[in-house]
């Protein structure tokens, strides 16, 4: 049974009959400014900030804006079906929550609140390795919700092996391996505030609760937290990893493996050759390489290269329902939403995340219908023109 996502607008209008208006804007591009006013400069800068002068983040938005939808008329769009199958799992819509680490800096309910919101709407939640909440607790909050686990690939093989075992035991069905963060980028907003949550033991919950991580410490975490932080920093990422190392992940994870951060079609082909199941075309929301190609500009070539071999997903720059339409038309099978839900969480907890998701899904549904599409399968490059 297809879900009528667009009905959210009528729910809002009907609530208005009793004088109730939404607690957060329905134009999600306003959330960042609202978060800037209400939340501290450190946390907001960490989520909103980008590499260098922000040119890559701006390019992400410009690339999506350059593509314009060409609506078609007199097509039967009375009943829409946004459902898709991604990585072998049926989803009610081509949308998931992207991995965003350290969510406790936005709201005390952190990842658990976001996971509950996603589960309530049937949207997959992707948990970051760098979460503020242990993965087992997030899995419990998620309940029967679809959940994926994002791996920051540690130098310590035993910690990585332990993470994968814990994630599998906790019901995470797919592994997303972030490739574009072997080093932390030059991020002026964080540098100007001298703000890195991990150095305060925030965003390290999965590590500090891990037996393989604890085995590398002279004392338990609570007895020497500074030593634990140093141990974390020394293993967090590994700039020495190369394509043959993927074999280790395949040996230790029996579900789908998706490589996140792919922008070049040759890297996408290497992922397919290595037996991976998918890629996320992503430049980390502009947070890693200043001056990088916009993710939406990279998407078509990657989809052309491996769309028949791998699941192609997309993130970076998505803010609205029409952005999702464009990404699907450019070759993505589904889209990961990042910053907007983090702002929603910071402003209104679980309810804020649900609001963001319902807005995106309603606008996606309506944009498709008004452009003449009753399902995602007809969203091809032919529906777009360059503005």
Coordinates of C-alpha atoms in Angstrom, one line a residue:
X1 CA 0.0 0.0 0.0
X2 CA 1.6 3.3 -1.1
X3 CA 1.9 6.0 1.5
X4 CA 0.3 9.3 0.8
X5 CA 3.3 11.5 1.9
X6 CA 1.7 14.6 0.4
X7 CA -1.1 14.5 3.0
X8 CA 1.2 16.1 5.5
X9 CA 0.3 19.5 4.0
X10 CA -3.4 19.0 4.7
X11 CA -2.6 17.9 8.2
X12 CA -0.8 21.2 8.7
X13 CA -3.7 23.2 7.2
X14 CA -6.3 21.4 9.3
X15 CA -4.2 22.0 12.5
X16 CA -4.3 25.7 11.5
X17 CA -8.1 25.7 12.0
X18 CA -7.4 25.6 15.7
X19 CA -4.6 28.1 15.6
X20 CA -1.7 25.6 15.5
X21 CA 1.2 26.2 13.2
X22 CA 4.3 24.1 12.7
X23 CA 7.0 24.5 15.4
X24 CA 9.7 24.5 12.7
X25 CA 9.7 26.1 9.2
X26 CA 8.4 23.9 6.3
X27 CA 11.1 25.6 4.1
X28 CA 13.9 23.5 5.4
X29 CA 16.5 25.8 3.9
X30 CA 15.7 28.1 6.9
X31 CA 16.7 25.6 9.5
X32 CA 20.5 26.4 9.4
X33 CA 19.9 30.1 10.2
X34 CA 17.5 29.2 13.0
X35 CA 20.0 26.7 14.4
X36 CA 22.7 29.4 14.2
X37 CA 20.6 31.7 16.4
X38 CA 19.5 29.1 19.0
X39 CA 22.5 26.7 19.4
X40 CA 26.1 27.4 20.4
X41 CA 28.7 28.4 17.8
X42 CA 30.8 25.3 18.4
X43 CA 28.1 22.7 17.7
X44 CA 26.5 24.7 14.8
X45 CA 29.9 25.3 13.2
X46 CA 30.7 21.6 13.5
X47 CA 27.6 20.6 11.6
X48 CA 27.3 23.5 9.2
X49 CA 31.0 24.1 8.5
X50 CA 32.9 22.9 5.5
X51 CA 36.4 22.5 4.3
X52 CA 38.3 25.6 3.3
X53 CA 36.2 28.6 2.5
X54 CA 33.1 26.5 1.9
X55 CA 33.4 26.5 -1.9
X56 CA 32.6 22.8 -2.2
X57 CA 29.5 23.1 -0.1
X58 CA 28.4 26.0 -2.3
X59 CA 29.2 24.1 -5.4
X60 CA 26.9 21.2 -4.2
X61 CA 24.0 23.6 -4.0
X62 CA 24.8 25.3 -7.2
X63 CA 25.0 22.0 -9.1
X64 CA 21.6 20.9 -8.0
X65 CA 20.1 24.4 -8.7
X66 CA 21.5 24.3 -12.2
X67 CA 19.3 21.4 -13.1
X68 CA 15.7 22.4 -13.6
X69 CA 12.7 20.1 -13.7
X70 CA 10.5 20.2 -16.9
X71 CA 6.9 19.3 -15.8
X72 CA 4.7 17.2 -18.0
X73 CA 0.9 17.6 -18.1
X74 CA -2.2 15.4 -18.2
X75 CA -0.6 12.3 -16.8
X76 CA -2.4 10.2 -14.3
X77 CA -0.7 11.0 -11.0
X78 CA -3.8 10.4 -8.7
X79 CA -2.0 7.5 -7.0
X80 CA 1.7 7.7 -6.5
X81 CA 4.1 5.0 -5.3
X82 CA 7.5 6.2 -4.1
X83 CA 8.6 2.7 -2.9
X84 CA 11.9 1.3 -4.0
X85 CA 14.2 -1.6 -3.3
X86 CA 17.7 -0.6 -2.0
X87 CA 20.3 -3.2 -1.2
X88 CA 17.7 -5.9 -1.3
X89 CA 15.4 -4.2 1.2
X90 CA 12.0 -2.7 0.4
X91 CA 11.7 1.0 1.4
X92 CA 8.6 3.2 1.3
X93 CA 10.5 6.0 -0.4
X94 CA 14.0 6.6 -1.9
X95 CA 15.3 8.4 1.2
X96 CA 17.5 7.5 4.2
X97 CA 19.2 9.5 7.0
X98 CA 22.9 9.9 6.3
X99 CA 25.4 9.2 9.0
X100 CA 26.1 12.2 11.1
X101 CA 28.4 11.8 14.1
X102 CA 28.4 13.4 17.5
X103 CA 24.7 14.2 17.6
X104 CA 24.7 14.8 21.3
X105 CA 26.2 18.3 20.6
X106 CA 22.9 19.1 18.9
X107 CA 20.4 17.5 21.4
X108 CA 20.8 15.3 24.5
X109 CA 18.7 12.5 23.0
X110 CA 21.2 12.4 20.1
X111 CA 21.3 9.4 17.7
X112 CA 18.5 7.6 19.6
X113 CA 16.0 10.3 18.9
X114 CA 16.9 10.4 15.2
X115 CA 16.7 6.6 14.9
X116 CA 13.2 6.7 16.5
X117 CA 12.1 9.4 14.1
X118 CA 13.4 7.4 11.1
X119 CA 11.8 4.2 12.3
X120 CA 8.4 6.0 12.8
X121 CA 8.4 6.9 9.1
X122 CA 10.0 3.7 7.7
X123 CA 13.1 5.5 6.6
X124 CA 16.5 3.8 7.1
X125 CA 18.8 5.3 9.8
X126 CA 22.5 5.2 9.1
X127 CA 24.5 5.3 12.4
X128 CA 28.0 6.9 12.4
X129 CA 30.9 5.1 14.0
X130 CA 31.5 8.4 15.6
X131 CA 28.2 8.5 17.4
X132 CA 27.5 9.8 20.9
X133 CA 25.5 6.7 21.8
X134 CA 26.7 3.1 21.7
X135 CA 25.3 1.3 18.6
X136 CA 23.4 -1.3 20.8
X137 CA 21.4 1.5 22.4
X138 CA 20.6 3.1 19.0
X139 CA 19.5 -0.3 17.7
X140 CA 17.2 -0.6 20.7
X141 CA 15.7 2.8 20.0
X142 CA 15.3 2.0 16.3
X143 CA 13.2 -1.1 17.2
X144 CA 12.1 -2.7 13.9
X145 CA 13.4 0.2 11.8
X146 CA 15.8 -0.4 9.0
X147 CA 19.3 0.5 10.1
X148 CA 22.7 0.8 8.4
X149 CA 26.1 1.1 10.0
X150 CA 28.7 3.6 8.8
X151 CA 32.3 2.6 9.5
X152 CA 35.3 4.9 10.0
X153 CA 37.9 2.3 9.2
X154 CA 40.3 2.2 12.1
X155 CA 44.0 1.4 12.0
X156 CA 43.3 -1.3 14.6
X157 CA 42.0 -4.4 12.8
X158 CA 40.6 -5.9 15.9
X159 CA 38.6 -2.8 16.7
X160 CA 37.2 -2.8 13.2
X161 CA 36.4 -6.5 13.4
X162 CA 34.7 -5.9 16.8
X163 CA 32.6 -3.1 15.4
X164 CA 31.4 -5.2 12.5
X165 CA 30.4 -8.1 14.8
X166 CA 28.6 -5.7 17.2
X167 CA 26.7 -4.0 14.3
X168 CA 25.7 -7.4 12.8
X169 CA 24.5 -8.6 16.2
X170 CA 22.5 -5.4 16.7
X171 CA 20.6 -5.8 13.5
X172 CA 22.3 -3.3 11.2
X173 CA 21.8 -4.8 7.7
X174 CA 24.3 -2.9 5.5
X175 CA 27.8 -1.5 6.0
X176 CA 28.7 2.0 4.7
X177 CA 32.4 2.5 4.6
X178 CA 33.5 6.2 4.5
X179 CA 36.5 6.5 2.2
X180 CA 36.9 10.3 2.0
X181 CA 38.1 10.9 5.6
X182 CA 41.5 9.3 6.0
X183 CA 42.5 12.6 7.5
X184 CA 40.5 15.4 9.0
X185 CA 40.2 18.3 6.5
X186 CA 41.1 21.9 7.2
X187 CA 37.8 23.3 8.6
X188 CA 38.1 26.9 9.6
X189 CA 34.8 27.2 11.5
X190 CA 36.0 24.4 13.8
X191 CA 39.5 25.7 13.9
X192 CA 38.5 29.2 14.8
X193 CA 36.5 27.9 17.8
X194 CA 39.3 25.3 18.5
X195 CA 36.3 22.9 18.7
X196 CA 36.8 19.2 18.2
X197 CA 34.3 17.2 20.3
X198 CA 36.3 13.9 20.1
X199 CA 39.0 15.4 22.3
X200 CA 36.5 15.8 25.0
X201 CA 35.3 12.2 24.7
X202 CA 32.2 13.1 22.8
X203 CA 31.4 11.0 19.7
X204 CA 33.6 8.2 21.0
X205 CA 30.8 6.0 22.5
X206 CA 31.3 3.1 20.2
X207 CA 35.0 3.0 20.9
X208 CA 34.8 3.5 24.6
X209 CA 32.3 0.6 25.0
X210 CA 34.3 -1.7 22.7
X211 CA 36.2 -4.7 24.2
X212 CA 38.9 -4.6 21.5
X213 CA 39.4 -0.9 22.1
X214 CA 39.6 -1.4 25.9
X215 CA 42.2 -4.2 25.4
X216 CA 44.6 -1.5 24.1
X217 CA 44.3 0.6 27.2
X218 CA 46.4 0.3 30.4
X219 CA 43.4 1.4 32.5
X220 CA 39.7 1.4 32.0
X221 CA 38.3 4.5 30.2
X222 CA 36.8 6.0 33.3
X223 CA 40.0 5.8 35.2
X224 CA 42.1 7.6 32.5
X225 CA 39.8 9.2 30.0
X226 CA 42.7 11.3 28.5
X227 CA 44.6 8.1 27.6
X228 CA 41.4 6.7 26.0
X229 CA 41.0 9.8 23.9
X230 CA 44.6 9.6 22.8
X231 CA 44.2 6.0 21.9
X232 CA 41.1 6.9 19.8
X233 CA 42.8 9.7 18.0
X234 CA 45.7 7.5 17.1
X235 CA 43.5 4.8 15.5
X236 CA 40.5 6.7 14.2
X237 CA 41.4 6.8 10.5
X238 CA 44.1 5.3 8.4
X239 CA 45.5 7.2 5.3
X240 CA 47.4 4.0 4.4
X241 CA 44.4 2.0 3.3
X242 CA 44.2 0.9 -0.4
X243 CA 41.8 -1.1 -2.5
X244 CA 43.1 -4.6 -1.6
X245 CA 42.3 -3.9 2.0
X246 CA 38.6 -4.2 1.2
X247 CA 39.0 -7.9 1.3
X248 CA 39.2 -7.7 5.1
X249 CA 35.8 -6.1 5.3
X250 CA 34.2 -8.6 3.0
X251 CA 35.7 -11.4 5.1
X252 CA 34.2 -9.9 8.3
X253 CA 30.8 -8.7 7.0
X254 CA 28.3 -10.9 5.2
X255 CA 25.8 -8.2 4.2
X256 CA 25.9 -5.5 1.6
X257 CA 28.9 -3.2 1.7
X258 CA 28.6 0.3 0.3
X259 CA 31.6 2.6 -0.3
X260 CA 30.8 6.2 0.6
X261 CA 32.7 9.2 -0.9
X262 CA 33.1 8.0 -4.5
X263 CA 33.3 10.8 -7.1
X264 CA 35.2 9.3 -10.0
X265 CA 33.8 6.7 -12.3
X266 CA 37.0 4.7 -12.2
X267 CA 36.8 4.4 -8.4
X268 CA 33.2 3.2 -8.8
X269 CA 34.5 0.5 -11.3
X270 CA 37.2 -0.5 -8.8
X271 CA 34.5 -0.8 -6.1
X272 CA 32.5 -3.1 -8.4
X273 CA 35.6 -5.1 -9.2
X274 CA 36.3 -5.5 -5.5
X275 CA 32.9 -7.1 -5.0
X276 CA 31.2 -4.2 -3.3
X277 CA 27.5 -3.8 -3.4
X278 CA 27.1 0.0 -3.8
X279 CA 28.6 3.4 -3.7
X280 CA 27.5 6.7 -2.3
X281 CA 28.4 9.6 -4.6
X282 CA 29.3 12.1 -2.0
X283 CA 31.9 14.7 -1.1
X284 CA 31.0 14.6 2.6
X285 CA 28.8 17.6 2.2
X286 CA 31.8 19.7 1.2
X287 CA 33.5 19.0 4.5
X288 CA 36.6 17.2 3.2
X289 CA 38.1 18.5 0.0
X290 CA 38.0 22.3 -0.6
X291 CA 37.6 23.0 -4.3
X292 CA 36.1 19.5 -5.0
X293 CA 33.8 18.6 -7.8
X294 CA 30.1 19.1 -6.8
X295 CA 28.6 15.7 -5.9
X296 CA 25.6 16.2 -8.3
X297 CA 28.1 17.0 -11.1
X298 CA 29.9 13.7 -10.4
X299 CA 26.7 11.6 -10.1
X300 CA 25.8 11.0 -13.8
X301 CA 29.2 9.6 -14.8
X302 CA 29.3 7.3 -11.8
X303 CA 25.8 6.0 -12.5
X304 CA 26.7 5.5 -16.2
X305 CA 29.8 3.6 -15.2
X306 CA 28.4 1.1 -12.6
X307 CA 24.6 1.6 -12.4
X308 CA 24.1 -1.9 -13.9
X309 CA 26.6 -3.4 -11.4
X310 CA 26.1 -1.5 -8.1
X311 CA 23.5 0.3 -6.1
X312 CA 24.2 4.0 -6.6
X313 CA 23.2 6.3 -3.8
X314 CA 23.8 10.0 -3.3
X315 CA 24.3 12.7 -0.7
X316 CA 25.8 16.2 -0.4
X317 CA 23.7 19.3 -0.9
X318 CA 20.2 17.8 -0.5
X319 CA 17.9 20.2 1.3
X320 CA 14.4 19.8 -0.3
X321 CA 12.1 17.4 -2.0
X322 CA 12.9 18.7 -5.5
X323 CA 16.6 18.2 -4.8
X324 CA 15.7 14.5 -4.3
X325 CA 13.8 14.4 -7.6
X326 CA 16.9 15.8 -9.3
X327 CA 19.3 13.4 -7.7
X328 CA 17.1 10.4 -8.7
X329 CA 16.9 11.7 -12.3
X330 CA 20.7 12.1 -12.4
X331 CA 21.1 8.4 -11.6
X332 CA 20.7 7.8 -7.8
X333 CA 18.5 5.0 -6.6
X334 CA 18.0 6.7 -3.2
X335 CA 19.3 9.8 -1.4
X336 CA 20.8 10.3 2.0
X337 CA 19.8 13.4 4.0
X338 CA 22.3 14.9 6.4
X339 CA 22.5 18.4 7.8
X340 CA 18.7 19.3 7.7
X341 CA 17.8 16.4 10.0
X342 CA 20.7 17.4 12.3
X343 CA 19.3 20.9 12.5
X344 CA 15.8 19.5 13.1
X345 CA 17.2 17.4 16.0
X346 CA 19.0 20.4 17.5
X347 CA 15.8 22.5 17.4
X348 CA 13.2 20.1 18.4
X349 CA 14.6 16.6 19.2
X350 CA 12.8 13.6 17.8
X351 CA 9.9 15.7 16.7
X352 CA 12.2 18.0 14.8
X353 CA 13.7 15.0 12.8
X354 CA 10.2 13.7 12.1
X355 CA 9.2 17.2 10.9
X356 CA 12.2 17.4 8.5
X357 CA 11.5 13.9 7.1
X358 CA 7.8 14.5 6.6
X359 CA 8.5 17.8 4.9
X360 CA 11.0 16.3 2.5
X361 CA 8.8 13.3 1.7
X362 CA 5.7 15.5 1.2
X363 CA 7.6 17.9 -1.1
X364 CA 9.1 14.9 -3.0
X365 CA 5.7 13.4 -3.5
X366 CA 4.1 16.7 -4.6
X367 CA 7.0 17.7 -6.9
X368 CA 6.9 14.3 -8.6
X369 CA 3.1 14.5 -9.1
X370 CA 3.1 18.1 -10.3
X371 CA 5.9 17.2 -12.8
X372 CA 3.8 14.3 -14.1
X373 CA 5.4 11.3 -12.4
X374 CA 3.5 8.7 -10.4
X375 CA 6.6 6.7 -9.4
X376 CA 10.4 7.1 -9.3
X377 CA 11.1 4.8 -12.2
X378 CA 10.2 7.5 -14.7
X379 CA 12.6 10.0 -13.1
X380 CA 15.4 10.0 -15.8
X381 CA 17.7 12.7 -17.1
X382 CA 15.2 13.5 -19.8
X383 CA 13.0 15.3 -17.2
X384 CA 15.8 17.8 -16.5
X385 CA 17.1 20.8 -18.3
X386 CA 20.1 23.0 -17.5
X387 CA 19.1 26.4 -16.0

